[in-house]
Coordinates of C-alpha atoms in Angstrom, one line a residue:
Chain A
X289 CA -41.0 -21.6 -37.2
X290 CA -37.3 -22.3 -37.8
X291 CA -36.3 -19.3 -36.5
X292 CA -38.3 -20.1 -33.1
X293 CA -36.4 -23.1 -32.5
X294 CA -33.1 -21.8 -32.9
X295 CA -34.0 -19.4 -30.2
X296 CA -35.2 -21.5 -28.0
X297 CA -32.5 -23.8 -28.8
X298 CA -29.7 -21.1 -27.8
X299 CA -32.1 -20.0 -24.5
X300 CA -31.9 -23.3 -23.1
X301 CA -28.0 -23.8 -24.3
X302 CA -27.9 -21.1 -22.3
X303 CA -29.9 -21.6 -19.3
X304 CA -28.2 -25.2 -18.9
X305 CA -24.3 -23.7 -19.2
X306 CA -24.6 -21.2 -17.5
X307 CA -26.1 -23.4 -14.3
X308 CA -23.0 -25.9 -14.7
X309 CA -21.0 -22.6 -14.5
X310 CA -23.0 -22.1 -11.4
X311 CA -22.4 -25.2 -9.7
X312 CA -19.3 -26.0 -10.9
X313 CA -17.0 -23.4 -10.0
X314 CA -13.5 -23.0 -12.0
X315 CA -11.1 -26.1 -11.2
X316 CA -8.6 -23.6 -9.3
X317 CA -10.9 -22.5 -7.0
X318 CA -10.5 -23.3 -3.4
X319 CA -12.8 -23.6 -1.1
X320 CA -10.3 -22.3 1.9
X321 CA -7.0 -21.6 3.3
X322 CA -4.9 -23.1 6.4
X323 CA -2.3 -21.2 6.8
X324 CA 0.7 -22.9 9.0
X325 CA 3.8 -21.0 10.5
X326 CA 7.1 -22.1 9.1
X327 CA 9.7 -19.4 10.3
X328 CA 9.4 -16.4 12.9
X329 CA 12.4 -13.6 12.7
X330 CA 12.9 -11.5 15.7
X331 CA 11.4 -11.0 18.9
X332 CA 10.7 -9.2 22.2
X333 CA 13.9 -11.3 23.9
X334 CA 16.8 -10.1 20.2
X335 CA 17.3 -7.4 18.5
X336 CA 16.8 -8.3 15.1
X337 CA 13.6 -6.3 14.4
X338 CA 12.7 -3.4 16.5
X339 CA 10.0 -2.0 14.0
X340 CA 10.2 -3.4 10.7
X341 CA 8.1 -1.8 7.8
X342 CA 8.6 -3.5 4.5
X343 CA 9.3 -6.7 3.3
X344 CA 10.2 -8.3 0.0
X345 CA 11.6 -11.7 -1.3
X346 CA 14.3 -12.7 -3.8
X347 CA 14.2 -15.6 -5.8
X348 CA 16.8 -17.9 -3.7
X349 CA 14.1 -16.9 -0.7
X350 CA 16.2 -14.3 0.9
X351 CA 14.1 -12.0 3.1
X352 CA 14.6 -8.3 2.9
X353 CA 13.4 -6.0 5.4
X354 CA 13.0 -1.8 6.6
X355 CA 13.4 -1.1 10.1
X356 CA 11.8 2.4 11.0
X357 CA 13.3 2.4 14.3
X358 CA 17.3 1.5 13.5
X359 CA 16.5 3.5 10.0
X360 CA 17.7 0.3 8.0
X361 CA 18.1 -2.2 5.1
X362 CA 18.4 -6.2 6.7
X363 CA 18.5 -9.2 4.7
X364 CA 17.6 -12.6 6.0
X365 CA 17.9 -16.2 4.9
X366 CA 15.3 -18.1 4.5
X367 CA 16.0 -19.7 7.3
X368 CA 15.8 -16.0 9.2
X369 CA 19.7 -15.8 10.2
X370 CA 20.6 -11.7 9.4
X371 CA 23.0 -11.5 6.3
X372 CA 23.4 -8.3 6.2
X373 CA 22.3 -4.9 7.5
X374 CA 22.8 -1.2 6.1
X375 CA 21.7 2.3 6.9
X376 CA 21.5 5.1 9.1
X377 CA 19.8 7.6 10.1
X378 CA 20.5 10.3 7.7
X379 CA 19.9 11.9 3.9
X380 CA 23.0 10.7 2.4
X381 CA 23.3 8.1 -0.3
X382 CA 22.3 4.3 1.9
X383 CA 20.8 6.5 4.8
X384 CA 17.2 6.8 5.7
X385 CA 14.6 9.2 7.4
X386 CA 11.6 6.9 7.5
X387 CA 12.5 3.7 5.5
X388 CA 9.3 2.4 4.4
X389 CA 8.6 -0.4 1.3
X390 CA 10.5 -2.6 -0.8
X391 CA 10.4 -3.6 -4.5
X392 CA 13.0 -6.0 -6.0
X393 CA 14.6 -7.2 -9.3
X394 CA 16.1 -9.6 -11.0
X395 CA 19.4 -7.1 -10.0
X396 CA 18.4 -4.7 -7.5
X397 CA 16.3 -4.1 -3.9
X398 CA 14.4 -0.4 -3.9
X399 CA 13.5 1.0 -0.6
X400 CA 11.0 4.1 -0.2
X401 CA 11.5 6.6 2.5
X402 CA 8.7 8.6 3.8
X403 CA 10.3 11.7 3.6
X404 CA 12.6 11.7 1.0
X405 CA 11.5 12.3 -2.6
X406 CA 13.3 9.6 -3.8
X407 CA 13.7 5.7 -4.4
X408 CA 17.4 4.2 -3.2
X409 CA 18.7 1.4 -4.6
X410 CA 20.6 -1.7 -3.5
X411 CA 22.4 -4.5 -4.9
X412 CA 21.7 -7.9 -3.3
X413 CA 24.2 -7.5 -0.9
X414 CA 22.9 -3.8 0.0
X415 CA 25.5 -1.7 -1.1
X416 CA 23.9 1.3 -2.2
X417 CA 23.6 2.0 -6.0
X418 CA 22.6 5.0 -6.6
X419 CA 18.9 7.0 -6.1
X420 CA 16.2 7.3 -8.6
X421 CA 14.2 11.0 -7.7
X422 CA 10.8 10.7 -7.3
X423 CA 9.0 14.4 -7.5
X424 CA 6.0 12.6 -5.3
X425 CA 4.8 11.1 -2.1
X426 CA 5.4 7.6 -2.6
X427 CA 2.3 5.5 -1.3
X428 CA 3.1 2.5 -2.8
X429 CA 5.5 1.1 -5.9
X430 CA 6.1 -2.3 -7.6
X431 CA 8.7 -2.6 -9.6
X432 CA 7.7 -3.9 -13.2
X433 CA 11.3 -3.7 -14.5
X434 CA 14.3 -1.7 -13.4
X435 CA 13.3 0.4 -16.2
X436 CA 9.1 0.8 -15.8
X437 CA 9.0 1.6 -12.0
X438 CA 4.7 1.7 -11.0
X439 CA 4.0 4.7 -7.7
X440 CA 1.2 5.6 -6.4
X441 CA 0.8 9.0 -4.4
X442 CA -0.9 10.8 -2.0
X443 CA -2.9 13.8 -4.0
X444 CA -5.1 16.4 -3.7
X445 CA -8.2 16.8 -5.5
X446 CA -7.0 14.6 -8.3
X447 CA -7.9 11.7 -10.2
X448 CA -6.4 7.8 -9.4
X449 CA -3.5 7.3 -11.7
X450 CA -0.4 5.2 -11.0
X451 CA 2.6 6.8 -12.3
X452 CA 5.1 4.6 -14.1
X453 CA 8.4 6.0 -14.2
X454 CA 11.9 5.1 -16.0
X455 CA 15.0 4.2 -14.1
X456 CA 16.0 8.1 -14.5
X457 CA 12.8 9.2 -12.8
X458 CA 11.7 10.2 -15.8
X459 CA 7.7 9.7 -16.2
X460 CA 7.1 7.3 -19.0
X461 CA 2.9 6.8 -18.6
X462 CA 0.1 6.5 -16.3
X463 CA -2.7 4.0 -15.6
X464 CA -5.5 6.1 -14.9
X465 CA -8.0 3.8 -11.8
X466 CA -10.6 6.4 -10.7
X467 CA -11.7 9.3 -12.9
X468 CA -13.0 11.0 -9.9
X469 CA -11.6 13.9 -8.1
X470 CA -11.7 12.8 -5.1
X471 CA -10.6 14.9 -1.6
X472 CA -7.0 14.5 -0.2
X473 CA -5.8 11.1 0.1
X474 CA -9.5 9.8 -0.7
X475 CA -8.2 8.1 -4.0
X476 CA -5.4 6.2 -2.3
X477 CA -4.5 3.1 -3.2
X478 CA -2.4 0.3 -2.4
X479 CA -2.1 -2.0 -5.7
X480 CA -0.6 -4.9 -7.6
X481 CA 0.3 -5.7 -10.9
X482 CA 0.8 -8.9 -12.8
X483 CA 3.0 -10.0 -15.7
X484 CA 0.5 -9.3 -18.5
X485 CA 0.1 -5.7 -17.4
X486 CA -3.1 -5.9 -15.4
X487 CA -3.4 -3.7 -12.8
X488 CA -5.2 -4.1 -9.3
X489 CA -6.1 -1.9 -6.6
X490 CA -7.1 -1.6 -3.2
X491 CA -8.3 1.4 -1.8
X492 CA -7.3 2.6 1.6
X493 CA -10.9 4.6 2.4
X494 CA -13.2 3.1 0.4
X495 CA -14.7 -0.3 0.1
X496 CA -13.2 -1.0 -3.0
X497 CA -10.9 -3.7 -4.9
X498 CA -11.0 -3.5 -8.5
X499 CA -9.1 -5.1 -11.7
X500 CA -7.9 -3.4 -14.9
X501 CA -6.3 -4.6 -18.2
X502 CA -3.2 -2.9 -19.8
X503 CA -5.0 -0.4 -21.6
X504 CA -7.1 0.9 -18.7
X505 CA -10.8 -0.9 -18.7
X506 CA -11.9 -1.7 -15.6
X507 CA -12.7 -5.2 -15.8
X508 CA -14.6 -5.8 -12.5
X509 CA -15.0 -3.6 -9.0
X510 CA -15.4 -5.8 -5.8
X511 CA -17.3 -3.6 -2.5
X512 CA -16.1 -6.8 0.0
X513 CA -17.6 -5.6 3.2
X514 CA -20.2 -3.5 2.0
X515 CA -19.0 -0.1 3.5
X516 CA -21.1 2.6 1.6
X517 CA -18.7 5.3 2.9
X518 CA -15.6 6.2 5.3
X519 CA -16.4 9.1 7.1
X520 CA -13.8 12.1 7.2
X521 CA -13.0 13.7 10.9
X522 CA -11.8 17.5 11.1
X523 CA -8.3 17.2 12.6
X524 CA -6.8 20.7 13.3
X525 CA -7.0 22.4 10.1
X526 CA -7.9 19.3 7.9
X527 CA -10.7 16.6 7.1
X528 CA -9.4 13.5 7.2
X529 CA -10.7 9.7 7.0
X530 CA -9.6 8.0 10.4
X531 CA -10.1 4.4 9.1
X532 CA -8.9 2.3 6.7
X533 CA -10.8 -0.3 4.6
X534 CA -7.8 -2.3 3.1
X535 CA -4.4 -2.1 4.0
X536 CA -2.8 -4.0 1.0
X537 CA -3.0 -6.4 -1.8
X538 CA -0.8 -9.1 -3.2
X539 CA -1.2 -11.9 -6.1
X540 CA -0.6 -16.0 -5.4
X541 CA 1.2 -17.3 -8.3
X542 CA -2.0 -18.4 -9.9
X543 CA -3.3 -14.8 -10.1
X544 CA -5.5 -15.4 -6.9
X545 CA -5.9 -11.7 -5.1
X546 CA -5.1 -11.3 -1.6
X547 CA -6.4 -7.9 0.1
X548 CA -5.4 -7.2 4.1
X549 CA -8.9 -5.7 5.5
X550 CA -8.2 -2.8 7.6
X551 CA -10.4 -1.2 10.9
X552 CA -13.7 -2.2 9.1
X553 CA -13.1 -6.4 9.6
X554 CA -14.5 -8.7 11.8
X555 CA -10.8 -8.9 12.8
X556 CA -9.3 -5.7 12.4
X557 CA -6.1 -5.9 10.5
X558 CA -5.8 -9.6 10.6
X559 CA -8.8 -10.6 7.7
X560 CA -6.9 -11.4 4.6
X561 CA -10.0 -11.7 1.8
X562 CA -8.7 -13.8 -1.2
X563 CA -10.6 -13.6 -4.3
X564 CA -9.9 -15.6 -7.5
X565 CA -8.7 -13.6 -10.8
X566 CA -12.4 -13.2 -11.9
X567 CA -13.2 -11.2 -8.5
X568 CA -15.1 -13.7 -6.8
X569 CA -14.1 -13.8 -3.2
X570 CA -12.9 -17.6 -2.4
X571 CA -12.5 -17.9 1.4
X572 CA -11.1 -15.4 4.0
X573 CA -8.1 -16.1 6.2
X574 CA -7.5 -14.4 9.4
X575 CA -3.8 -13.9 10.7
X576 CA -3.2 -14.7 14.4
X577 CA -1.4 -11.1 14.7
X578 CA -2.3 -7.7 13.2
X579 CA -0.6 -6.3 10.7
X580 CA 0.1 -3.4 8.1
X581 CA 1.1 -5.5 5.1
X582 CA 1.2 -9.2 3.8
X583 CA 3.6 -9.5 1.1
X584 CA 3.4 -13.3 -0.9
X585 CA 6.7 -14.3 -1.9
X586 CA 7.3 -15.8 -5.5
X587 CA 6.8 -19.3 -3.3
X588 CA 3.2 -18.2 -2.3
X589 CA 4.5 -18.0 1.4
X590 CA 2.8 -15.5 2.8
X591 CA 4.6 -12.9 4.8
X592 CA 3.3 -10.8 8.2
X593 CA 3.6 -8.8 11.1
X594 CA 3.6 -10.3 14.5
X595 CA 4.4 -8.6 18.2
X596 CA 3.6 -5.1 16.6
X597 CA 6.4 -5.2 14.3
X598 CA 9.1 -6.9 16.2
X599 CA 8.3 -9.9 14.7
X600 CA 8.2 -11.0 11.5
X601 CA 6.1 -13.8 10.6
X602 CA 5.8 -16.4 7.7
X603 CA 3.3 -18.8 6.7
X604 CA 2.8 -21.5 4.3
X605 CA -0.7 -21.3 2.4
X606 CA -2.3 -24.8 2.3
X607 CA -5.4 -24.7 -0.1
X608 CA -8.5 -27.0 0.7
X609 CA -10.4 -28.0 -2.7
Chain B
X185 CA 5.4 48.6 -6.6
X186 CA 3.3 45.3 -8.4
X187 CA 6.4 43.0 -7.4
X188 CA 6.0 44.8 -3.8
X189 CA 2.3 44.6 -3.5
X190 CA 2.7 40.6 -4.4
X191 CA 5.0 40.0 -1.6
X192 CA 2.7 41.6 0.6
X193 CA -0.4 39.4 -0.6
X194 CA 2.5 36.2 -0.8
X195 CA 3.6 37.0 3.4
X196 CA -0.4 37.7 4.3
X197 CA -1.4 34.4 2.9
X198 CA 1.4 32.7 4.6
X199 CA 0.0 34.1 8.3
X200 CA -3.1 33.8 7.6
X201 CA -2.4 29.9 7.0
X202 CA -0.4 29.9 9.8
X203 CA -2.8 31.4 12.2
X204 CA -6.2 29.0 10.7
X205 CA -3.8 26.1 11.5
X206 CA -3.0 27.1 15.3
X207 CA -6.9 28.3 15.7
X208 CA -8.3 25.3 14.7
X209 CA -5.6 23.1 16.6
X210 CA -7.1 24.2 19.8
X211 CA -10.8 22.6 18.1
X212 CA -9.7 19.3 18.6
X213 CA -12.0 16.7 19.2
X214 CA -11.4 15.6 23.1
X215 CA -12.0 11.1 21.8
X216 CA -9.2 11.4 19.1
X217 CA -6.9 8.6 18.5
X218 CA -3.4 7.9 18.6
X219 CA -2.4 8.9 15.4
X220 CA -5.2 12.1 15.7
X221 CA -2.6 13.0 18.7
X222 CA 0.3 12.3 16.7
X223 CA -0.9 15.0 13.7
X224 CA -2.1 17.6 16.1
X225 CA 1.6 17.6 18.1
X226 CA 3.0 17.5 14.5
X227 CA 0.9 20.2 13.0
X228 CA 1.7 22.6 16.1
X229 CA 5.8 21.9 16.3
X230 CA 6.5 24.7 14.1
X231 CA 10.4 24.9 13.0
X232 CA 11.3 28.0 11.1
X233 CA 11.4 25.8 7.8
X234 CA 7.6 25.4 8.2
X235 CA 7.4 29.3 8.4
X236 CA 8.5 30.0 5.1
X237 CA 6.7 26.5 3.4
X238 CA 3.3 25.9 5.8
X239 CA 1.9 24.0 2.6
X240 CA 5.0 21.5 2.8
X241 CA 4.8 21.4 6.8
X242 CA 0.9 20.1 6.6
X243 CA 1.6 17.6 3.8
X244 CA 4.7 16.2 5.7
X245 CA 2.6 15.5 9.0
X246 CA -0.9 14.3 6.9
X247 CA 2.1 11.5 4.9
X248 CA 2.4 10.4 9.1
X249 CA -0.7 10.7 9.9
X250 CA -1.6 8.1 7.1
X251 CA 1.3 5.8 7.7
X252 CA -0.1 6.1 11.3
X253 CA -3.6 4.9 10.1
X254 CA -1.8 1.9 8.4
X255 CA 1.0 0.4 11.1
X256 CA -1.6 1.2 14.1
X257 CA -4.7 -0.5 15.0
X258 CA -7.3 2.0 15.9

């Protein structure tokens, strides 16, 4: 008889909590997003930005930029007046093939190239450092700490795993995302991680966005737009996809997850889905201008293309509770 | 004559490549897209480089073709 009670006790503890949890959603979840324009660098009439590629911010709110079609480094202040600019077209130490993304520390600014197997690196006033190899296509990188840098590649028939390497190059471990062998560039992902190790991707041609702790558990997998599967096209010799579902992914400062939707949006390259840290997707915000990146600056300005990549555009987030 | 008969299989393989790359170039489908266009013109521009690694030629013009997918709107 007791025993009855206490279970129907705890069912109705239940039932009752869990409806609050319902109705009351966490106290740092918004319900949307204005965004509002507070600076624009470069554009069709100046020739600060031709093309630019990757952008990353310091902590005094310095803007650092690649430009694919003058093969450089440019740093901006955050009031978008060019500091600095480095590069050339070249494969010598400071020059650049196909300068593509940026990662930053407390020390240094890394910049990937598209077709050189290596990571270069820049002081804060872009003189060039020295070159870390990578023996990989670099998709994507964050750097955790100038000694645990985080890549992701391009493979064939393998598994997801982001590779963390040492300042030397030197492969220190891997976070494994997908134990599926998946066909050439299926398993590519952009990603993120914060400062307790947790690890978040967003995959380029599937409708995926998933979270994972230090040691590798996936803690929750998000399908956003509810795309069962990206077709793949035969091109020449190869069977590729020829759309992508996200384009990127970046963290607020309160761990809320931002991921750039890709040709399968409403507005195609423009839809920025945010979800909180728990995976529940708060409010979308759509960009005025397409883009192939949004980077959100320690600030939680975010960061865009505009004009096709002759303009750079940033926005402050207002939150609506 | 084993190190011989491997160079022969090695060189055959290569062609072969070569030649399933340039036959099914000219199977393109007729709607692609821009950055379809831009693989195909990359995967026929053959430098004599891309002779001796075909392997390293395709993966090169693939790592565009993706970049491609992501800067474009298609």
């Amino acid at each position: 008889m007791l025993n009855s009670k206490k279970t129907l006790f705890s069912i109705l503890f239940f039932l009752i909590s869990s409806t609050f949890l319902f109705l009351y959603p966490s106290e740092n979840d918004f319900q949307s997003i204005k965004i509002k324009e507070v600076l624009s660098i470069g554009d069709l009439e100046d020739d600060k930005l031709y093309q630019w590629v990757g952008v990353i911010t310091d902590s005094k709110h310095n803007i650092f930029v690649t430009d694919n079609m003058d093969y450089s480094l440019k740093k901006f202040d955050d009031q978008g007046n060019l500091l600095k600019k480095t590069g050339r077209k070249g494969e010598g130490p400071g020059e650049f093939l196909a300068p593509r993304y940026l990662g930053h520390s407390e020390l240094f600014v890394y910049v990937s190239d598209q077709y050189r197997p290596s990571l270069q690196v820049f002081d804060d006033n872009l003189n060039y450092k020295r070159s870390i190899k990578i023996q990989m296509p670099i998709s994507d990188f964050k750097i955790i700490s100038d000694d645990d840098i985080a890549i992701s590649t391009l493979s064939y028939e393998s598994i997801g795993k982001i590779f963390v390497f040492n300042s030397k190059g030197e492969l220190k471990y891997e976070l494994i995302y997908s134990h599926i062998k998946a066909p050439y560039g299926m398993n590519r992902v952009q990603f993120e991680i914060d400062a307790q190790g947790y690890y978040y991707v967003a995959y380029s041609f599937k409708d995926t966005v998933a979270k994972f702790n230090p040691e590798g558990k996936n803690l929750w997998s998000k399908k956003i737009l509810g795309i069962k599967e990206v077709k793949r096209e035969k091109i020449g010799p190869i069977k590729l996809p020829t759309k992508m579902v996200y384009k990127d992914i970046e963290l607020d400062s309160s761990g809320n997850i931002y991921v750039l939707g890709g040709s399968f949006s409403e507005h195609k390259s423009r839809d920025v889905y945010v979800l909180n840290p728990e995976g529940k997707l708060l409010t979308t915000i759509t960009l005025p201008d397409s883009s192939h990146c949004i980077h959100i600056g320690r600030d939680d300005f975010l960061y865009s293309r505009a004009n096709e990549g002759v303009t750079l555009k940033k926005y402050k987030l207002e939150k609506i509770f | 004559m084993i190190k011989k008969n491997q160079k022969y299989v090695k060189k055959t393989s290569l062609l072969l490549i070569i030649c399933l790359v340039m036959i099914s170039l000219s199977f393109t489908p007729l709607n692609a897209g821009k950055c379809e266009d831009a693989l195909i013109k990359c995967l026929k521009d053959w430098g004599i480089v891309d002779f001796i690694n075909p392997i390293g030629k395709i993966s090169h013009c693939t790592r565009g073709y993706i970049f491609c997918l992501r800067y474009l709107e298609q």
